[in-house]
CSV table of N, CA, C and O in Angstrom, one decimal:
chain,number,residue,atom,x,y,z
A,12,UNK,N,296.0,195.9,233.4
A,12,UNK,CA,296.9,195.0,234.0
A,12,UNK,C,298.0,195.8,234.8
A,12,UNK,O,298.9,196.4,234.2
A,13,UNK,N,297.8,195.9,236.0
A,13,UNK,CA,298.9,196.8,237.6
A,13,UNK,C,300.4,195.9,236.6
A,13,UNK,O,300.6,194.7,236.2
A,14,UNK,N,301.1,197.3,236.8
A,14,UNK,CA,302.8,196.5,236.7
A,14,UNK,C,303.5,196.8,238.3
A,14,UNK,O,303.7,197.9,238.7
A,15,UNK,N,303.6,196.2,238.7
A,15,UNK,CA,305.0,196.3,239.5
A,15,UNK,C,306.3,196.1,239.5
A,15,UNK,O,306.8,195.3,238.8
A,16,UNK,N,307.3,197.1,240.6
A,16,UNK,CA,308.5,196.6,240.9
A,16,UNK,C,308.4,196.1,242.1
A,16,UNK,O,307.6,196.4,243.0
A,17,UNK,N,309.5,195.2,242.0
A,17,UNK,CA,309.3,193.9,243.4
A,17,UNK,C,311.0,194.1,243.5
A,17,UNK,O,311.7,194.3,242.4
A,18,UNK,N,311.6,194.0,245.0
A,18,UNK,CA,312.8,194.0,245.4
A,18,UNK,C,313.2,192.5,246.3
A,18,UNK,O,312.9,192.1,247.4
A,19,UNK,N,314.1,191.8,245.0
A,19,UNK,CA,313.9,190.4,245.9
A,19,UNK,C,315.3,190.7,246.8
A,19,UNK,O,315.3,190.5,248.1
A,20,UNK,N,315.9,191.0,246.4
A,20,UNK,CA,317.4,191.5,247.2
A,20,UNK,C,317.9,193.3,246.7
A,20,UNK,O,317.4,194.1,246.0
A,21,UNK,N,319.4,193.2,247.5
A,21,UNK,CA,319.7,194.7,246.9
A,21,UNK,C,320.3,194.0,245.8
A,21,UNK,O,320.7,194.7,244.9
A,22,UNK,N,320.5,193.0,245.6
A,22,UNK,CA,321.2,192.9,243.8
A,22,UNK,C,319.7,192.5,242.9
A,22,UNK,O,319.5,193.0,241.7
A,23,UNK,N,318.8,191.6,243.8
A,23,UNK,CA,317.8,191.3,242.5
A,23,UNK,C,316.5,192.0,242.7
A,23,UNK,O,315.9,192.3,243.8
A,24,UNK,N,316.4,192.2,241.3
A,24,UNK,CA,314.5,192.9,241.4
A,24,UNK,C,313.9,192.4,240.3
A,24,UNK,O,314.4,191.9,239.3
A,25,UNK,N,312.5,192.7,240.6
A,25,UNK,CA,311.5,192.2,239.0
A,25,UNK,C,310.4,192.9,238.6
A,25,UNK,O,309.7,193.2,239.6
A,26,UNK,N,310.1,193.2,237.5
A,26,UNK,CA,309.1,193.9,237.0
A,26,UNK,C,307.9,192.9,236.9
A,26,UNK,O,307.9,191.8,236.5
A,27,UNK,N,307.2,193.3,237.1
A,27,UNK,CA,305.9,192.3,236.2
A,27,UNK,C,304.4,193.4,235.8
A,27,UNK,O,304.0,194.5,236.1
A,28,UNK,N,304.0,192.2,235.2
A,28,UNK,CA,302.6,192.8,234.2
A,28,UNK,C,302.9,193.7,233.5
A,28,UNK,O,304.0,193.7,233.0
A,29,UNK,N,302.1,194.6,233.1
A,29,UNK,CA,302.4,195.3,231.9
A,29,UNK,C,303.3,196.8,231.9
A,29,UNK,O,303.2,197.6,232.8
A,30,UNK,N,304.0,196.9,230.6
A,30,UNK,CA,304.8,198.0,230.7
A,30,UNK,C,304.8,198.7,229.5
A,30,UNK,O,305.7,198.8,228.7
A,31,UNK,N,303.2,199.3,229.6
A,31,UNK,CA,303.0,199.9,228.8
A,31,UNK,C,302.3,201.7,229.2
A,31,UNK,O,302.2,202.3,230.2
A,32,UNK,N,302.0,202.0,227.5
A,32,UNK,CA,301.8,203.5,227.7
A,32,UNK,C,300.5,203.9,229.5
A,32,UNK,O,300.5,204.8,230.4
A,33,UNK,N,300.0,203.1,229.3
A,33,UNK,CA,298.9,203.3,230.4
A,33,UNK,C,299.6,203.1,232.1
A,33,UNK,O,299.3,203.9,233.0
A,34,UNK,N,300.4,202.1,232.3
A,34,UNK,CA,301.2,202.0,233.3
A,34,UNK,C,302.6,202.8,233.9
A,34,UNK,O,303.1,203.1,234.9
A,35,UNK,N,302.9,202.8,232.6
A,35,UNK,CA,304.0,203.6,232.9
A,35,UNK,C,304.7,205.2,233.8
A,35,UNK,O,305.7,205.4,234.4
A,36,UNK,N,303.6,205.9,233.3
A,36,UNK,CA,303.7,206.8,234.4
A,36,UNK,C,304.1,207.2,235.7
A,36,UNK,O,304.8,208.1,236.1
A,37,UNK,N,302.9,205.7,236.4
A,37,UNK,CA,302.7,205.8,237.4
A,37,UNK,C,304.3,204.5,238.2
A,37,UNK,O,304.6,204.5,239.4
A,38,UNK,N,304.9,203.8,237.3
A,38,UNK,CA,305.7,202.7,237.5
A,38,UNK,C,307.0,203.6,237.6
A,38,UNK,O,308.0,203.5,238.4
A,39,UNK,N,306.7,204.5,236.3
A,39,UNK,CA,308.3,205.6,236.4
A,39,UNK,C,308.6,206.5,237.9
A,39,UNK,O,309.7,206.7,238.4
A,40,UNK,N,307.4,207.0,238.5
A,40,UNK,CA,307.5,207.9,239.7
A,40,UNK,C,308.0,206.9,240.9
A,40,UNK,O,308.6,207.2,241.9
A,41,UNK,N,307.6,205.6,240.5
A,41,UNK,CA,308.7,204.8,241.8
A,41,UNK,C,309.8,204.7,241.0
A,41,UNK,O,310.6,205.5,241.4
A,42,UNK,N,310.1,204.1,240.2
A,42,UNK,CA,311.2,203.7,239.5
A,42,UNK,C,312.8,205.3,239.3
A,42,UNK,O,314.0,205.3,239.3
A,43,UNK,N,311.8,206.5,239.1
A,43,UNK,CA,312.6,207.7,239.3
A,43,UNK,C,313.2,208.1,240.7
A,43,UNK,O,313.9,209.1,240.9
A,44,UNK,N,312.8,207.2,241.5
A,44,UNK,CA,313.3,207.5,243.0
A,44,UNK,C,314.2,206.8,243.7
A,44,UNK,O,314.8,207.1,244.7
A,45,UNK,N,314.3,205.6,243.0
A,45,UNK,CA,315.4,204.2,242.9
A,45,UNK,C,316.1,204.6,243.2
A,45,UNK,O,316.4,205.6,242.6
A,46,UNK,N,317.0,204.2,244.3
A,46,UNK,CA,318.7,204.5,244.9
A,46,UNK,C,318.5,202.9,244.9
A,46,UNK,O,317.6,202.2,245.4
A,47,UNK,N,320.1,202.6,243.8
A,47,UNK,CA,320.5,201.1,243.7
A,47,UNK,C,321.6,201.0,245.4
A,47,UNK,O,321.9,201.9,246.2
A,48,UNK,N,322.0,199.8,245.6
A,48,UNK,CA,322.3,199.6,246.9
A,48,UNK,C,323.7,198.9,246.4
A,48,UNK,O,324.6,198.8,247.2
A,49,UNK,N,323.8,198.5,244.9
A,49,UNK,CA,324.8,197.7,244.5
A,49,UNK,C,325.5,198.4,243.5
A,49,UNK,O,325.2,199.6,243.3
A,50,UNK,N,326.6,197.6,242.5
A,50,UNK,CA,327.3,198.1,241.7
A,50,UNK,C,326.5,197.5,240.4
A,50,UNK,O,326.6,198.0,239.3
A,51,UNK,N,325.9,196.5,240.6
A,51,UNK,CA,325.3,195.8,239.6
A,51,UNK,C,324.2,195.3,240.1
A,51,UNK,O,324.0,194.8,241.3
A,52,UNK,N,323.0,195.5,238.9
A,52,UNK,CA,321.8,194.6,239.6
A,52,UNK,C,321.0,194.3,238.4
A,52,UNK,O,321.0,194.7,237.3
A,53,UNK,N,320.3,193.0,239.0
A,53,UNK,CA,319.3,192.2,237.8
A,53,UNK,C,318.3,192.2,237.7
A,53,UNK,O,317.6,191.8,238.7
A,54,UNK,N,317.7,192.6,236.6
A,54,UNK,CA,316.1,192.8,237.2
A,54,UNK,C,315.6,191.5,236.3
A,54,UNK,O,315.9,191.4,235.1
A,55,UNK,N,314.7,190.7,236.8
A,55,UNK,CA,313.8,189.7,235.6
A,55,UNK,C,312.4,190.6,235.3
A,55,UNK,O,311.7,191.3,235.9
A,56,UNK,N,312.5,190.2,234.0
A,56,UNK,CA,310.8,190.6,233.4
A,56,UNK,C,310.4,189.5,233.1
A,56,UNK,O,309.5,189.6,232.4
A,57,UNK,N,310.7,188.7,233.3
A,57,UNK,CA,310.1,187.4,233.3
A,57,UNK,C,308.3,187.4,233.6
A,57,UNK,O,307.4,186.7,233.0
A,58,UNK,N,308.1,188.1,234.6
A,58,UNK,CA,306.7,188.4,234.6
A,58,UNK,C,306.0,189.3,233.7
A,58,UNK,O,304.8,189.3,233.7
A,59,UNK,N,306.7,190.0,232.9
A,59,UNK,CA,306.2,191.2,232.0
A,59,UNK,C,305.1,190.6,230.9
A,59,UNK,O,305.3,189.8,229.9
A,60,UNK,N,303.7,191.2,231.2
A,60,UNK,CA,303.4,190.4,230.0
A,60,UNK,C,302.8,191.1,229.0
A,60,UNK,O,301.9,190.7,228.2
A,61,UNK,N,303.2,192.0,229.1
A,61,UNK,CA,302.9,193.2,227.7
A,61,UNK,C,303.7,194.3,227.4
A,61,UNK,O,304.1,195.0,228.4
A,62,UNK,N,304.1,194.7,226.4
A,62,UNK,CA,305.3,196.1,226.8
A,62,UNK,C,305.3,196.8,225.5
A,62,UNK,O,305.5,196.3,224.4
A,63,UNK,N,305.0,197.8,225.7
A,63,UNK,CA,304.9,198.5,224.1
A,63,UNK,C,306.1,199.9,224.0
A,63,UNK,O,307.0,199.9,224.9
A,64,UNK,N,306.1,200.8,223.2
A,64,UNK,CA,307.3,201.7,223.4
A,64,UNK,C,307.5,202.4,224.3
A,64,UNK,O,308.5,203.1,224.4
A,65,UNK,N,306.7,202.5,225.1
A,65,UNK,CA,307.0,203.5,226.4
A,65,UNK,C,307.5,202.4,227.4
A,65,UNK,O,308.6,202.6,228.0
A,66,UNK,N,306.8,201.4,227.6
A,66,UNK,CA,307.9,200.7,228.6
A,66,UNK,C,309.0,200.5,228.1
A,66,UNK,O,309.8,200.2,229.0
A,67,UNK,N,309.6,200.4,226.6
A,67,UNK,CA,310.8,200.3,226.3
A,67,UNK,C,311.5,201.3,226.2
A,67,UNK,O,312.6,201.0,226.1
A,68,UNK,N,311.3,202.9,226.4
A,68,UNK,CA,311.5,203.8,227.2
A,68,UNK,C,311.8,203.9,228.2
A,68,UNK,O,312.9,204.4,228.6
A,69,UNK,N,311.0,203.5,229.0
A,69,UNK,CA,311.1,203.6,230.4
A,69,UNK,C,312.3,202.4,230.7
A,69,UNK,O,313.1,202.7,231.6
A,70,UNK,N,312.4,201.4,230.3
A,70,UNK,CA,313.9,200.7,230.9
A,70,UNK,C,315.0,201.2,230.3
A,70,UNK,O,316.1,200.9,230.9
A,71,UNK,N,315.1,201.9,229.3
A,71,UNK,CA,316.0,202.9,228.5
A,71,UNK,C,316.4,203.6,229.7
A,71,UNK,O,317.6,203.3,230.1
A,72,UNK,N,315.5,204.5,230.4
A,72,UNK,CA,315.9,205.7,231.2
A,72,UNK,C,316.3,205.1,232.1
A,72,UNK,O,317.5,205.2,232.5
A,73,UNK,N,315.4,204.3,232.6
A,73,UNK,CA,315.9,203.8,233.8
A,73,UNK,C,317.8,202.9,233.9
A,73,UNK,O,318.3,202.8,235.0
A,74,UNK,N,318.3,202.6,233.0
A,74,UNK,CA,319.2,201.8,232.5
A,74,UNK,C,320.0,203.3,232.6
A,74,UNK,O,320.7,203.3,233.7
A,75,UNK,N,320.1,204.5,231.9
A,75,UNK,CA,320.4,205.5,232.3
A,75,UNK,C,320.4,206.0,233.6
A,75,UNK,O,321.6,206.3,234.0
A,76,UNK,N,319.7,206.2,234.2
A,76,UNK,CA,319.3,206.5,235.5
A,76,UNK,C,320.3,206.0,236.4
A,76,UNK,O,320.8,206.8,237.3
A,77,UNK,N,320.7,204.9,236.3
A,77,UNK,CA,321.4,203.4,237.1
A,77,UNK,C,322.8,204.2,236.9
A,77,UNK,O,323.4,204.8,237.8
A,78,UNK,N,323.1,204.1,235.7
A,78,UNK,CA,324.5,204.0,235.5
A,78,UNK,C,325.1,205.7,236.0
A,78,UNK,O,326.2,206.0,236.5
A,79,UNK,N,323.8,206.9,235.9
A,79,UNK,CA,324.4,208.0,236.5
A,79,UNK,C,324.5,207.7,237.9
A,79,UNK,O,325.0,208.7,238.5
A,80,UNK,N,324.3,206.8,238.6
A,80,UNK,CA,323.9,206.5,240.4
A,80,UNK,C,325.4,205.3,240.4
A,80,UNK,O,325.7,204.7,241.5
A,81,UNK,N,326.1,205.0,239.4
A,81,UNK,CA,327.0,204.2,239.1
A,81,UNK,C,326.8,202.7,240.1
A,81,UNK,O,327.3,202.2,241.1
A,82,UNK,N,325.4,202.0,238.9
A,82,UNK,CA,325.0,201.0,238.5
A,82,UNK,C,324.9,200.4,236.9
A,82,UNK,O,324.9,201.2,235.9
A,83,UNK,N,325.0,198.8,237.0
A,83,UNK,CA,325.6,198.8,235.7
A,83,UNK,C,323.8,197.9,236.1
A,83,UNK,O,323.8,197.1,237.1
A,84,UNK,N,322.9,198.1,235.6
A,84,UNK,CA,321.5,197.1,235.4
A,84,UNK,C,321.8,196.1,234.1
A,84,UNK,O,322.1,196.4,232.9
A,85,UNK,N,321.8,194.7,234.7
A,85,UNK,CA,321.2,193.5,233.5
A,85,UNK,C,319.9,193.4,233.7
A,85,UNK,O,319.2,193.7,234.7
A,86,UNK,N,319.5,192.8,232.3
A,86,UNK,CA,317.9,192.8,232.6
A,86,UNK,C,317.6,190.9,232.0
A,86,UNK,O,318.0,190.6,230.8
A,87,UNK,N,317.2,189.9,232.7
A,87,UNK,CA,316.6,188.7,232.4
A,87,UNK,C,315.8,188.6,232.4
A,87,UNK,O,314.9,189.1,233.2
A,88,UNK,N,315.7,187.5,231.0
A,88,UNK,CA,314.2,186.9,230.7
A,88,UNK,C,313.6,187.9,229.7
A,88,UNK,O,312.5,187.7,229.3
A,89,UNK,N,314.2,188.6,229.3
A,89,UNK,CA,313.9,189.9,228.3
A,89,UNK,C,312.5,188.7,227.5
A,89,UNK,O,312.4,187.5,227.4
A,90,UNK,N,311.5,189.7,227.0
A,90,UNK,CA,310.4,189.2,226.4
A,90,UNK,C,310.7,189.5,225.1
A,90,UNK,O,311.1,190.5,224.7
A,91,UNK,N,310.2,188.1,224.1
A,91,UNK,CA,310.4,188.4,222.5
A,91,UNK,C,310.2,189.7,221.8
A,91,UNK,O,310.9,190.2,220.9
A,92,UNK,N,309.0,190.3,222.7
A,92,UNK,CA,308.3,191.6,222.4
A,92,UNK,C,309.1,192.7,222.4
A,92,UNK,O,309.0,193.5,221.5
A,93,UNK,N,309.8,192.8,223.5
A,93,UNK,CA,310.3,193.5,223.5
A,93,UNK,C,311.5,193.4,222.8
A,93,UNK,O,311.5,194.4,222.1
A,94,UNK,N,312.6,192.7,222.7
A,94,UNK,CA,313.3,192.2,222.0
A,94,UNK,C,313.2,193.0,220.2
A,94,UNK,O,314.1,193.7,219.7
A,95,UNK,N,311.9,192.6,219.8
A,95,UNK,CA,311.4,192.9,218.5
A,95,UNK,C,311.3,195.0,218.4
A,95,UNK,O,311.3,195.6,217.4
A,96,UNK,N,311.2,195.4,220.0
A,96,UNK,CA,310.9,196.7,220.4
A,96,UNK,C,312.3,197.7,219.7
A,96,UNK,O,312.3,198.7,218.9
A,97,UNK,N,313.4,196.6,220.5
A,97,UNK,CA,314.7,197.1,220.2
A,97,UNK,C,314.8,197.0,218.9
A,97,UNK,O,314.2,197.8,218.2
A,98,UNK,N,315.2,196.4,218.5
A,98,UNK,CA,315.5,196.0,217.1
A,98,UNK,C,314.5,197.1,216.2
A,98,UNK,O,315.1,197.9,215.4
A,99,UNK,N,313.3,197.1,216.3
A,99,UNK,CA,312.7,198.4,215.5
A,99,UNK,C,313.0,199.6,215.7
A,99,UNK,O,312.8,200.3,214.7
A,100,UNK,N,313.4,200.3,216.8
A,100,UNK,CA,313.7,201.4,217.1
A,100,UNK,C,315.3,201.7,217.2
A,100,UNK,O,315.8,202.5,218.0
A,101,UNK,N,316.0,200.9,216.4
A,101,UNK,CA,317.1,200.8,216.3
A,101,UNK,C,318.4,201.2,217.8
A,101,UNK,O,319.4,202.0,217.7
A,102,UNK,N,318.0,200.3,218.9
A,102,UNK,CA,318.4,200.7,219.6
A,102,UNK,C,319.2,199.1,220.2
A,102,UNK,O,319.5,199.2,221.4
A,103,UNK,N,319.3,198.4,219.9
A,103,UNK,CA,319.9,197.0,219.8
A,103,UNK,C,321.6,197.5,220.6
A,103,UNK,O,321.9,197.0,221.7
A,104,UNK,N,322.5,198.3,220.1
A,104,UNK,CA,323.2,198.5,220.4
A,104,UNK,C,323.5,199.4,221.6
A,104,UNK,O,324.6,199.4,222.2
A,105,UNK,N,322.5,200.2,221.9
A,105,UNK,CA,322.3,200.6,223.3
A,105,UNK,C,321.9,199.8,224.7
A,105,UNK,O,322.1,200.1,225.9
A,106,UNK,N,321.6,199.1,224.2
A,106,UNK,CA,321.1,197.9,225.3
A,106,UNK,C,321.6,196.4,225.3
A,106,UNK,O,321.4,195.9,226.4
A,107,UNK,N,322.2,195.8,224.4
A,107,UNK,CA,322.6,194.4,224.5
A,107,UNK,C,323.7,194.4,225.1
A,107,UNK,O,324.2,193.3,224.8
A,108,UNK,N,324.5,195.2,226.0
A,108,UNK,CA,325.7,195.3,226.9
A,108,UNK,C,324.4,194.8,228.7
A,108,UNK,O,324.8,194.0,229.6
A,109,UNK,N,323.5,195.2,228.7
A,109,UNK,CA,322.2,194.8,229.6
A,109,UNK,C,321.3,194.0,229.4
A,109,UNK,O,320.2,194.2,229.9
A,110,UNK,N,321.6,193.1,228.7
A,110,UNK,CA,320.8,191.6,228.3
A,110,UNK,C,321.4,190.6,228.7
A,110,UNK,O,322.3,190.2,227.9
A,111,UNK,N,321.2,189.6,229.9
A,111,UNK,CA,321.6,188.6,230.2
A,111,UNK,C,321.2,187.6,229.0
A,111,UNK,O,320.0,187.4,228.7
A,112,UNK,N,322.4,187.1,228.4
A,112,UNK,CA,321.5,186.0,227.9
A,112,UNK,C,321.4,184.4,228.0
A,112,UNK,O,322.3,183.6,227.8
A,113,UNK,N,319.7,184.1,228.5
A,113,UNK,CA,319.7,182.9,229.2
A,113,UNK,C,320.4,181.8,228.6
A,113,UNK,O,320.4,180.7,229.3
């Protein structure tokens, strides 16, 4: 399952399909080259339909990434899965300041 990033504006973007160990790689080498255009931006995963710890990594960094480029990233539509991702890897409190919640 191809994940992409999609640029619906310079504030909105969206991930979709999967964001996992197999995709990731190749998702981070676009995603590592990101210049945000805004002060804040939202991405939906609303399309996301698989995600295991490396995509929960990889929005980690990227969330990182943002804020050294002084971007603040919300993320909507967050998937149960992932959700359950945070919460096991005890990382709930690193990221719920970037959780819109619907």
């Amino acid at each position: 399952m191809h994940s992409q990033w999609i640029k619906k504006s310079t504030r909105d973007y969206a991930l979709s399909g999967a964001l996992d160990r197999d995709e990731v790689p190749a998702l981070w080498a676009v995603l590592e080259q990101w210049q945000p255009e805004e002060k804040e931006v939202v991405i939906s995963l609303a399309d996301v339909k698989r995600v295991d710890s490396a995509g929960m990594a990889m929005l980690i960094h990227l969330i990182e990434n943002a804020k050294i480029k002084n971007c603040h990233i919300m993320m909507s539509f967050v998937p149960e899965q992932l959700l359950t991702l945070f919460e096991l890897s005890n990382v709930v409190s690193l990221v719920s300041k970037h959780i819109l919640q619907e």
